[in-house]
PDB file of C-alpha atoms in Angstrom:
ATOM      1  CA  MET R   1       9.339   5.481 -13.328  1.00  0.00           C
ATOM      2  CA  THR R   2       7.394   6.918 -10.464  1.00  0.00           C
ATOM      3  CA  THR R   3       8.182  10.207  -8.569  1.00  0.00           C
ATOM      4  CA  LEU R   4       6.522  11.790  -5.692  1.00  0.00           C
ATOM      5  CA  VAL R   5       4.755  15.109  -5.781  1.00  0.00           C
ATOM      6  CA  CYS R   6       4.446  16.916  -2.520  1.00  0.00           C
ATOM      7  CA  ASP R   7       2.120  20.067  -1.820  1.00  0.00           C
ATOM      8  CA  ARG R   8       0.153  21.574   0.866  1.00  0.00           C
ATOM      9  CA  PRO R   9      -3.349  22.017  -0.556  1.00  0.00           C
ATOM     10  CA  ALA R  10      -5.050  22.950   2.867  1.00  0.00           C
ATOM     11  CA  PRO R  11      -3.766  24.148   6.153  1.00  0.00           C
ATOM     12  CA  GLY R  12      -1.968  21.563   8.048  1.00  0.00           C
ATOM     13  CA  VAL R  13      -2.254  19.005   5.280  1.00  0.00           C
ATOM     14  CA  LEU R  14       0.793  17.538   3.394  1.00  0.00           C
ATOM     15  CA  ARG R  15      -0.221  15.780   0.244  1.00  0.00           C
ATOM     16  CA  LEU R  16       1.960  13.090  -1.160  1.00  0.00           C
ATOM     17  CA  ARG R  17       1.026  12.071  -4.576  1.00  0.00           C
ATOM     18  CA  LEU R  18       2.632   9.058  -6.342  1.00  0.00           C
ATOM     19  CA  ASP R  19       3.027  10.161  -9.934  1.00  0.00           C
ATOM     20  CA  GLY R  20       4.110   7.625 -12.510  1.00  0.00           C
ATOM     21  CA  GLU R  21       1.199   6.847 -14.943  1.00  0.00           C
ATOM     22  CA  ASP R  22       3.210   4.775 -17.262  1.00  0.00           C
ATOM     23  CA  THR R  23       3.717   2.169 -14.450  1.00  0.00           C
ATOM     24  CA  LEU R  24       0.451   2.889 -12.731  1.00  0.00           C
ATOM     25  CA  ASN R  25       2.580   4.627  -9.943  1.00  0.00           C
ATOM     26  CA  ALA R  26       4.503   1.361  -9.183  1.00  0.00           C
ATOM     27  CA  LEU R  27       6.923   1.448  -6.015  1.00  0.00           C
ATOM     28  CA  ASP R  28      10.234   1.553  -7.694  1.00  0.00           C
ATOM     29  CA  GLU R  29      13.422   2.084  -5.588  1.00  0.00           C
ATOM     30  CA  GLY R  30      13.625   5.711  -6.233  1.00  0.00           C
ATOM     31  CA  VAL R  31      10.166   6.623  -5.201  1.00  0.00           C
ATOM     32  CA  LYS R  32      10.486   4.582  -1.964  1.00  0.00           C
ATOM     33  CA  ASP R  33      13.530   6.805  -1.105  1.00  0.00           C
ATOM     34  CA  GLU R  34      11.260   9.824  -1.697  1.00  0.00           C
ATOM     35  CA  LEU R  35       8.383   8.460   0.336  1.00  0.00           C
ATOM     36  CA  LEU R  36      10.850   7.684   3.285  1.00  0.00           C
ATOM     37  CA  HIS R  37      12.249  11.223   3.098  1.00  0.00           C
ATOM     38  CA  ALA R  38       9.025  12.986   2.844  1.00  0.00           C
ATOM     39  CA  LEU R  39       7.693  10.907   6.076  1.00  0.00           C
ATOM     40  CA  ALA R  40      10.663  11.674   7.860  1.00  0.00           C
ATOM     41  CA  SER R  41      10.343  15.525   7.306  1.00  0.00           C
ATOM     42  CA  ALA R  42       6.775  15.326   7.968  1.00  0.00           C
ATOM     43  CA  ALA R  43       7.651  13.847  11.517  1.00  0.00           C
ATOM     44  CA  SER R  44       9.572  16.902  12.421  1.00  0.00           C
ATOM     45  CA  ASP R  45       7.534  19.420  10.754  1.00  0.00           C
ATOM     46  CA  ALA R  46       5.147  21.164  13.102  1.00  0.00           C
ATOM     47  CA  THR R  47       3.027  22.657  10.323  1.00  0.00           C
ATOM     48  CA  THR R  48       2.181  19.323   9.078  1.00  0.00           C
ATOM     49  CA  ARG R  49      -0.825  17.951  11.014  1.00  0.00           C
ATOM     50  CA  VAL R  50      -2.152  15.370   8.583  1.00  0.00           C
ATOM     51  CA  VAL R  51      -0.450  13.359   5.555  1.00  0.00           C
ATOM     52  CA  MET R  52      -2.573  12.723   2.730  1.00  0.00           C
ATOM     53  CA  LEU R  53      -1.249   9.795   0.279  1.00  0.00           C
ATOM     54  CA  THR R  54      -2.849   9.499  -3.195  1.00  0.00           C
ATOM     55  CA  GLY R  55      -1.968   8.761  -6.702  1.00  0.00           C
ATOM     56  CA  THR R  56      -2.026  10.198 -10.246  1.00  0.00           C
ATOM     57  CA  GLY R  57      -4.238   8.980 -12.893  1.00  0.00           C
ATOM     58  CA  ARG R  58      -6.229   5.875 -12.792  1.00  0.00           C
ATOM     59  CA  ALA R  59      -4.175   4.123 -10.224  1.00  0.00           C
ATOM     60  CA  PHE R  60      -3.426   4.671  -6.402  1.00  0.00           C
ATOM     61  CA  CYS R  61      -0.452   2.183  -6.638  1.00  0.00           C
ATOM     62  CA  ALA R  62      -0.157  -0.829  -8.630  1.00  0.00           C
ATOM     63  CA  GLY R  63       2.511  -2.407  -6.384  1.00  0.00           C
ATOM     64  CA  GLY R  64       6.225  -3.141  -6.832  1.00  0.00           C
ATOM     65  CA  ASP R  65       7.889  -2.623  -9.987  1.00  0.00           C
ATOM     66  CA  VAL R  66       7.547  -6.025 -11.605  1.00  0.00           C
ATOM     67  CA  ARG R  67       9.909  -5.234 -14.313  1.00  0.00           C
ATOM     68  CA  ALA R  68      12.729  -5.195 -11.886  1.00  0.00           C
ATOM     69  CA  MET R  69      11.861  -8.718 -10.428  1.00  0.00           C
ATOM     70  CA  GLY R  70      12.645 -12.269 -11.379  1.00  0.00           C
ATOM     71  CA  GLU R  71      16.420 -12.239 -11.117  1.00  0.00           C
ATOM     72  CA  ARG R  72      17.079 -11.344  -7.701  1.00  0.00           C
ATOM     73  CA  THR R  73      18.765 -13.433  -4.966  1.00  0.00           C
ATOM     74  CA  ALA R  74      17.229 -13.998  -1.669  1.00  0.00           C
ATOM     75  CA  VAL R  75      19.734 -11.517  -0.386  1.00  0.00           C
ATOM     76  CA  GLU R  76      18.921  -8.789  -3.001  1.00  0.00           C
ATOM     77  CA  THR R  77      15.094  -9.270  -2.247  1.00  0.00           C
ATOM     78  CA  MET R  78      15.733  -8.611   1.445  1.00  0.00           C
ATOM     79  CA  ARG R  79      17.427  -5.533   0.588  1.00  0.00           C
ATOM     80  CA  VAL R  80      14.484  -4.361  -1.544  1.00  0.00           C
ATOM     81  CA  LEU R  81      11.919  -5.229   0.963  1.00  0.00           C
ATOM     82  CA  ALA R  82      13.777  -3.322   3.639  1.00  0.00           C
ATOM     83  CA  LYS R  83      12.686  -0.180   2.171  1.00  0.00           C
ATOM     84  CA  GLY R  84       8.975  -1.022   1.922  1.00  0.00           C
ATOM     85  CA  ARG R  85       9.169  -2.194   5.558  1.00  0.00           C
ATOM     86  CA  GLN R  86      10.594   1.013   6.565  1.00  0.00           C
ATOM     87  CA  ILE R  87       7.772   3.040   4.895  1.00  0.00           C
ATOM     88  CA  THR R  88       5.163   0.858   6.651  1.00  0.00           C
ATOM     89  CA  GLU R  89       7.030   1.303  10.047  1.00  0.00           C
ATOM     90  CA  ARG R  90       7.347   5.197   9.474  1.00  0.00           C
ATOM     91  CA  ILE R  91       3.546   5.451   8.645  1.00  0.00           C
ATOM     92  CA  VAL R  92       2.651   3.523  11.763  1.00  0.00           C
ATOM     93  CA  ALA R  93       4.977   5.407  14.004  1.00  0.00           C
ATOM     94  CA  LEU R  94       4.083   8.732  12.648  1.00  0.00           C
ATOM     95  CA  ASP R  95       2.412  10.845  15.367  1.00  0.00           C
ATOM     96  CA  LYS R  96      -0.037  12.284  12.939  1.00  0.00           C
ATOM     97  CA  PRO R  97      -2.921  10.886  10.977  1.00  0.00           C
ATOM     98  CA  VAL R  98      -1.952   9.388   7.444  1.00  0.00           C
ATOM     99  CA  VAL R  99      -5.001   9.195   5.204  1.00  0.00           C
ATOM    100  CA  ALA R 100      -4.838   7.066   2.007  1.00  0.00           C
ATOM    101  CA  ALA R 101      -6.996   8.526  -0.576  1.00  0.00           C
ATOM    102  CA  VAL R 102      -7.120   5.662  -3.012  1.00  0.00           C
ATOM    103  CA  ASN R 103      -8.179   7.185  -6.506  1.00  0.00           C
ATOM    104  CA  GLY R 104      -7.994   4.036  -8.489  1.00  0.00           C
ATOM    105  CA  ILE R 105      -6.184   0.446  -8.663  1.00  0.00           C
ATOM    106  CA  ALA R 106      -4.527  -0.517  -5.333  1.00  0.00           C
ATOM    107  CA  SER R 107      -2.720  -3.688  -6.019  1.00  0.00           C
ATOM    108  CA  GLY R 108      -0.039  -5.674  -4.224  1.00  0.00           C
ATOM    109  CA  ALA R 109       2.108  -3.497  -2.266  1.00  0.00           C
ATOM    110  CA  GLY R 110      -0.140  -0.651  -3.169  1.00  0.00           C
ATOM    111  CA  PHE R 111      -2.890  -2.455  -1.354  1.00  0.00           C
ATOM    112  CA  ASN R 112      -0.818  -2.901   1.557  1.00  0.00           C
ATOM    113  CA  LEU R 113       0.411   0.730   1.578  1.00  0.00           C
ATOM    114  CA  ALA R 114      -2.900   1.776   1.821  1.00  0.00           C
ATOM    115  CA  LEU R 115      -3.700  -0.535   4.724  1.00  0.00           C
ATOM    116  CA  ALA R 116      -0.664   0.874   6.689  1.00  0.00           C
ATOM    117  CA  CYS R 117      -2.499   4.202   6.741  1.00  0.00           C
ATOM    118  CA  ASP R 118      -4.914   5.240   9.526  1.00  0.00           C
ATOM    119  CA  VAL R 119      -7.982   5.927   7.326  1.00  0.00           C
ATOM    120  CA  VAL R 120      -8.528   4.680   3.773  1.00  0.00           C
ATOM    121  CA  LEU R 121     -10.977   6.782   1.547  1.00  0.00           C
ATOM    122  CA  ALA R 122     -11.736   5.497  -1.960  1.00  0.00           C
ATOM    123  CA  HIS R 123     -13.303   6.555  -5.190  1.00  0.00           C
ATOM    124  CA  GLN R 124     -16.142   4.631  -6.268  1.00  0.00           C
ATOM    125  CA  SER R 125     -14.207   3.075  -9.205  1.00  0.00           C
ATOM    126  CA  ALA R 126     -11.168   2.055  -7.018  1.00  0.00           C
ATOM    127  CA  TRP R 127     -10.439  -1.657  -6.484  1.00  0.00           C
ATOM    128  CA  PHE R 128      -7.800  -3.541  -4.372  1.00  0.00           C
ATOM    129  CA  GLN R 129      -6.189  -6.735  -4.969  1.00  0.00           C
ATOM    130  CA  GLN R 130      -3.734  -8.896  -3.106  1.00  0.00           C
ATOM    131  CA  SER R 131      -2.064 -10.061  -6.302  1.00  0.00           C
ATOM    132  CA  PHE R 132       1.175 -11.506  -5.097  1.00  0.00           C
ATOM    133  CA  VAL R 133       0.328 -15.241  -5.495  1.00  0.00           C
ATOM    134  CA  LYS R 134      -0.312 -14.538  -9.180  1.00  0.00           C
ATOM    135  CA  LEU R 135       3.544 -13.559  -9.320  1.00  0.00           C
ATOM    136  CA  GLY R 136       4.351 -16.728  -7.153  1.00  0.00           C
ATOM    137  CA  LEU R 137       5.157 -14.100  -4.160  1.00  0.00           C
ATOM    138  CA  ILE R 138       3.836 -13.447  -0.756  1.00  0.00           C
ATOM    139  CA  PRO R 139       2.568 -10.063   0.655  1.00  0.00           C
ATOM    140  CA  ASP R 140       5.067  -7.690   2.090  1.00  0.00           C
ATOM    141  CA  MET R 141       4.780  -4.273   3.758  1.00  0.00           C
ATOM    142  CA  GLY R 142       2.543  -5.744   6.427  1.00  0.00           C
ATOM    143  CA  GLY R 143      -0.168  -6.900   4.346  1.00  0.00           C
ATOM    144  CA  THR R 144      -0.902 -10.291   6.108  1.00  0.00           C
ATOM    145  CA  TYR R 145      -0.909  -8.496   9.407  1.00  0.00           C
ATOM    146  CA  PHE R 146      -3.042  -5.383   8.542  1.00  0.00           C
ATOM    147  CA  LEU R 147      -5.606  -7.332   6.567  1.00  0.00           C
ATOM    148  CA  ALA R 148      -6.115 -10.064   9.249  1.00  0.00           C
ATOM    149  CA  GLN R 149      -6.503  -7.229  11.872  1.00  0.00           C
ATOM    150  CA  GLN R 150      -9.132  -5.260   9.635  1.00  0.00           C
ATOM    151  CA  VAL R 151     -11.471  -8.241   8.224  1.00  0.00           C
ATOM    152  CA  GLY R 152     -10.673 -11.016  10.434  1.00  0.00           C
ATOM    153  CA  LEU R 153      -8.375 -14.196   9.768  1.00  0.00           C
ATOM    154  CA  TYR R 154     -10.642 -16.302   7.467  1.00  0.00           C
ATOM    155  CA  ARG R 155     -11.863 -13.488   5.186  1.00  0.00           C
ATOM    156  CA  ALA R 156      -8.225 -12.236   5.043  1.00  0.00           C
ATOM    157  CA  LYS R 157      -6.913 -15.563   3.988  1.00  0.00           C
ATOM    158  CA  GLU R 158      -9.626 -15.862   1.203  1.00  0.00           C
ATOM    159  CA  ILE R 159      -8.538 -12.570  -0.286  1.00  0.00           C
ATOM    160  CA  LEU R 160      -4.915 -13.292   0.215  1.00  0.00           C
ATOM    161  CA  LEU R 161      -5.095 -16.782  -1.320  1.00  0.00           C
ATOM    162  CA  SER R 162      -7.602 -16.115  -4.251  1.00  0.00           C
ATOM    163  CA  ALA R 163      -5.953 -12.855  -5.412  1.00  0.00           C
ATOM    164  CA  ARG R 164      -9.490 -11.640  -6.334  1.00  0.00           C
ATOM    165  CA  ARG R 165     -10.490  -7.962  -6.892  1.00  0.00           C
ATOM    166  CA  ILE R 166     -12.321  -6.190  -4.242  1.00  0.00           C
ATOM    167  CA  ARG R 167     -14.313  -3.347  -5.240  1.00  0.00           C
ATOM    168  CA  SER R 168     -14.941  -0.178  -3.392  1.00  0.00           C
ATOM    169  CA  ALA R 169     -18.289  -1.197  -2.166  1.00  0.00           C
ATOM    170  CA  GLU R 170     -17.134  -4.549  -0.809  1.00  0.00           C
ATOM    171  CA  ALA R 171     -14.012  -2.858   0.650  1.00  0.00           C
ATOM    172  CA  LEU R 172     -16.463  -0.505   2.622  1.00  0.00           C
ATOM    173  CA  GLU R 173     -18.525  -3.347   3.732  1.00  0.00           C
ATOM    174  CA  LEU R 174     -15.551  -5.296   4.970  1.00  0.00           C
ATOM    175  CA  GLY R 175     -14.316  -2.061   6.899  1.00  0.00           C
ATOM    176  CA  PHE R 176     -10.888  -1.300   5.742  1.00  0.00           C
ATOM    177  CA  VAL R 177     -12.278   1.468   3.655  1.00  0.00           C
ATOM    178  CA  SER R 178     -14.037   4.327   5.758  1.00  0.00           C
ATOM    179  CA  HIS R 179     -15.868   6.211   2.943  1.00  0.00           C
ATOM    180  CA  VAL R 180     -16.364   6.064  -0.738  1.00  0.00           C
ATOM    181  CA  TYR R 181     -16.822   8.996  -2.734  1.00  0.00           C
ATOM    182  CA  ARG R 182     -17.881   9.587  -6.516  1.00  0.00           C
ATOM    183  CA  ASP R 183     -16.817  12.251  -9.010  1.00  0.00           C
ATOM    184  CA  ASP R 184     -16.102  14.753  -6.433  1.00  0.00           C
ATOM    185  CA  PHE R 185     -13.430  12.308  -4.787  1.00  0.00           C
ATOM    186  CA  ALA R 186     -10.428  14.799  -4.934  1.00  0.00           C
ATOM    187  CA  GLU R 187     -12.453  17.591  -3.192  1.00  0.00           C
ATOM    188  CA  ARG R 188     -14.198  15.373  -0.619  1.00  0.00           C
ATOM    189  CA  SER R 189     -11.045  13.540   0.387  1.00  0.00           C
ATOM    190  CA  LEU R 190      -9.206  16.848   0.795  1.00  0.00           C
ATOM    191  CA  ALA R 191     -12.015  18.226   2.895  1.00  0.00           C
ATOM    192  CA  TYR R 192     -11.739  15.004   5.165  1.00  0.00           C
ATOM    193  CA  CYS R 193      -8.031  15.645   5.596  1.00  0.00           C
ATOM    194  CA  ALA R 194      -8.510  19.436   6.363  1.00  0.00           C
ATOM    195  CA  ASP R 195     -11.167  18.810   8.747  1.00  0.00           C
ATOM    196  CA  LEU R 196      -8.972  16.180  10.635  1.00  0.00           C
ATOM    197  CA  ALA R 197      -6.055  18.806  10.374  1.00  0.00           C
ATOM    198  CA  ARG R 198      -8.238  21.122  12.548  1.00  0.00           C
ATOM    199  CA  GLY R 199      -8.166  18.660  15.347  1.00  0.00           C
ATOM    200  CA  ALA R 200      -6.289  18.666  18.534  1.00  0.00           C
ATOM    201  CA  THR R 201      -2.703  17.613  17.408  1.00  0.00           C
ATOM    202  CA  GLN R 202      -1.654  15.811  20.632  1.00  0.00           C
ATOM    203  CA  ALA R 203      -4.880  14.263  21.345  1.00  0.00           C
ATOM    204  CA  LEU R 204      -4.807  12.757  17.572  1.00  0.00           C
ATOM    205  CA  ALA R 205      -1.239  11.418  18.101  1.00  0.00           C
ATOM    206  CA  VAL R 206      -1.915   9.703  21.405  1.00  0.00           C
ATOM    207  CA  THR R 207      -5.080   8.402  20.245  1.00  0.00           C
ATOM    208  CA  LYS R 208      -3.502   6.723  17.123  1.00  0.00           C
ATOM    209  CA  LEU R 209      -0.707   5.306  19.315  1.00  0.00           C
ATOM    210  CA  LEU R 210      -2.955   3.801  21.879  1.00  0.00           C
ATOM    211  CA  ALA R 211      -5.290   2.275  19.082  1.00  0.00           C
ATOM    212  CA  ASN R 212      -2.347   0.718  17.356  1.00  0.00           C
ATOM    213  CA  ARG R 213      -0.900  -0.781  20.520  1.00  0.00           C
ATOM    214  CA  ALA R 214      -4.492  -2.184  21.244  1.00  0.00           C
ATOM    215  CA  VAL R 215      -4.598  -4.523  18.413  1.00  0.00           C
ATOM    216  CA  GLU R 216      -0.804  -5.341  17.789  1.00  0.00           C
ATOM    217  CA  GLY R 217       0.315  -8.979  18.015  1.00  0.00           C
ATOM    218  CA  SER R 218       3.360  -7.843  16.796  1.00  0.00           C
ATOM    219  CA  LEU R 219       3.789  -5.824  13.541  1.00  0.00           C
ATOM    220  CA  GLN R 220       7.547  -6.289  13.714  1.00  0.00           C
ATOM    221  CA  ALA R 221       7.079 -10.229  14.026  1.00  0.00           C
ATOM    222  CA  ALA R 222       4.739 -10.205  11.027  1.00  0.00           C
ATOM    223  CA  LEU R 223       7.255  -7.986   8.970  1.00  0.00           C
ATOM    224  CA  ASP R 224      10.036 -10.357   9.755  1.00  0.00           C
ATOM    225  CA  LYS R 225       8.229 -13.363   8.557  1.00  0.00           C
ATOM    226  CA  GLU R 226       7.010 -11.650   5.396  1.00  0.00           C
ATOM    227  CA  SER R 227      10.629 -10.660   4.557  1.00  0.00           C
ATOM    228  CA  LEU R 228      11.986 -14.159   5.129  1.00  0.00           C
ATOM    229  CA  GLY R 229       9.125 -15.738   3.052  1.00  0.00           C
ATOM    230  CA  GLN R 230       9.420 -13.327   0.207  1.00  0.00           C
ATOM    231  CA  ALA R 231      13.167 -13.582   0.033  1.00  0.00           C
ATOM    232  CA  MET R 232      12.505 -17.406  -0.375  1.00  0.00           C
ATOM    233  CA  VAL R 233       9.823 -17.540  -3.154  1.00  0.00           C
ATOM    234  CA  ALA R 234      11.427 -14.716  -5.107  1.00  0.00           C
ATOM    235  CA  THR R 235      13.986 -17.224  -6.208  1.00  0.00           C
ATOM    236  CA  THR R 236      11.530 -19.822  -7.588  1.00  0.00           C
ATOM    237  CA  HIS R 237      10.801 -20.779 -11.065  1.00  0.00           C
ATOM    238  CA  ASP R 238       7.090 -19.956 -10.544  1.00  0.00           C
ATOM    239  CA  HIS R 239       7.795 -16.482  -9.765  1.00  0.00           C
ATOM    240  CA  ARG R 240      10.300 -16.006 -12.565  1.00  0.00           C
ATOM    241  CA  ALA R 241       7.592 -17.476 -14.954  1.00  0.00           C
ATOM    242  CA  ALA R 242       5.158 -15.018 -13.946  1.00  0.00           C
ATOM    243  CA  VAL R 243       7.278 -12.001 -14.247  1.00  0.00           C
ATOM    244  CA  ASN R 244       8.268 -13.206 -17.661  1.00  0.00           C
ATOM    245  CA  ALA R 245       4.594 -13.264 -18.676  1.00  0.00           C
ATOM    246  CA  PHE R 246       4.321  -9.785 -17.123  1.00  0.00           C
ATOM    247  CA  ARG R 247       6.962  -8.432 -19.363  1.00  0.00           C
ATOM    248  CA  GLU R 248       5.753 -10.158 -22.282  1.00  0.00           C
ATOM    249  CA  LYS R 249       2.330  -8.791 -21.546  1.00  0.00           C
ATOM    250  CA  ARG R 250       0.761 -12.283 -21.410  1.00  0.00           C
ATOM    251  CA  PRO R 251      -2.051 -12.807 -18.913  1.00  0.00           C
ATOM    252  CA  LEU R 252      -0.932 -14.026 -15.654  1.00  0.00           C
ATOM    253  CA  ASP R 253      -3.913 -16.235 -15.188  1.00  0.00           C
ATOM    254  CA  ALA R 254      -2.368 -18.339 -18.130  1.00  0.00           C
ATOM    255  CA  VAL R 255       0.893 -18.919 -16.270  1.00  0.00           C
ATOM    256  CA  THR R 256       1.537 -22.583 -15.470  1.00  0.00           C
ATOM    257  CA  PHE R 257       2.943 -22.836 -11.908  1.00  0.00           C
ATOM    258  CA  ILE R 258       5.050 -26.006 -11.240  1.00  0.00           C
ATOM    259  CA  GLY R 259       5.529 -25.694  -7.657  1.00  0.00           C
ATOM    260  CA  ASP R 260       9.369 -25.056  -8.025  1.00  0.00           C
TER     261      ASP R 260
END
């Protein structure tokens, strides 16, 4: 189970920390609700000038709660995806910078949660992975949209289709990570957010809005397509076989997909 720990470590900075080390801070339904509430509160709180999103332990976020997958109908999958979609939409619509401080593993929906933020900072040991195909699924939370925007279509497809891990140095080179920090990661990430919080609030808000509008093909259309595609593949044998392997602690690379 993952919970959300909220604090204010510097003036103007609201820090949201995913806290569930036993599941590598997986996005279960409870913490999704907490995130939605915290983002809604931040939007109406004049004392919050920057939102910092990070994780506890060795993970930023390992993605969705795989233990809850494998038995859902298409309709149930759509309902689950709706909350993730709302989180993405609230981060993008928030008229304040949202900084992902990726302290460790960012896999699946955890990778896409980071991509939805305005700036991504990473610990040197962090790595990113679009792990969906390993589970017989497709990305959600805007992953296909954001990654193609950030690294270009063909690099995005290679990352999405191969499900390979991207280390922090490569992420910096590809451009979706802005800065990589070492052992002083927590301090430097907070200092970055605190410095941003000292900026001109309205100028930051309008700059974020215009930058988002400049590159949008349509986030809404991408989210629609992801939801429909995910609902379809979540009912397949291949997805259920992968979930069973995860539950039994067998390597996902050893799962035989039969195309059904």
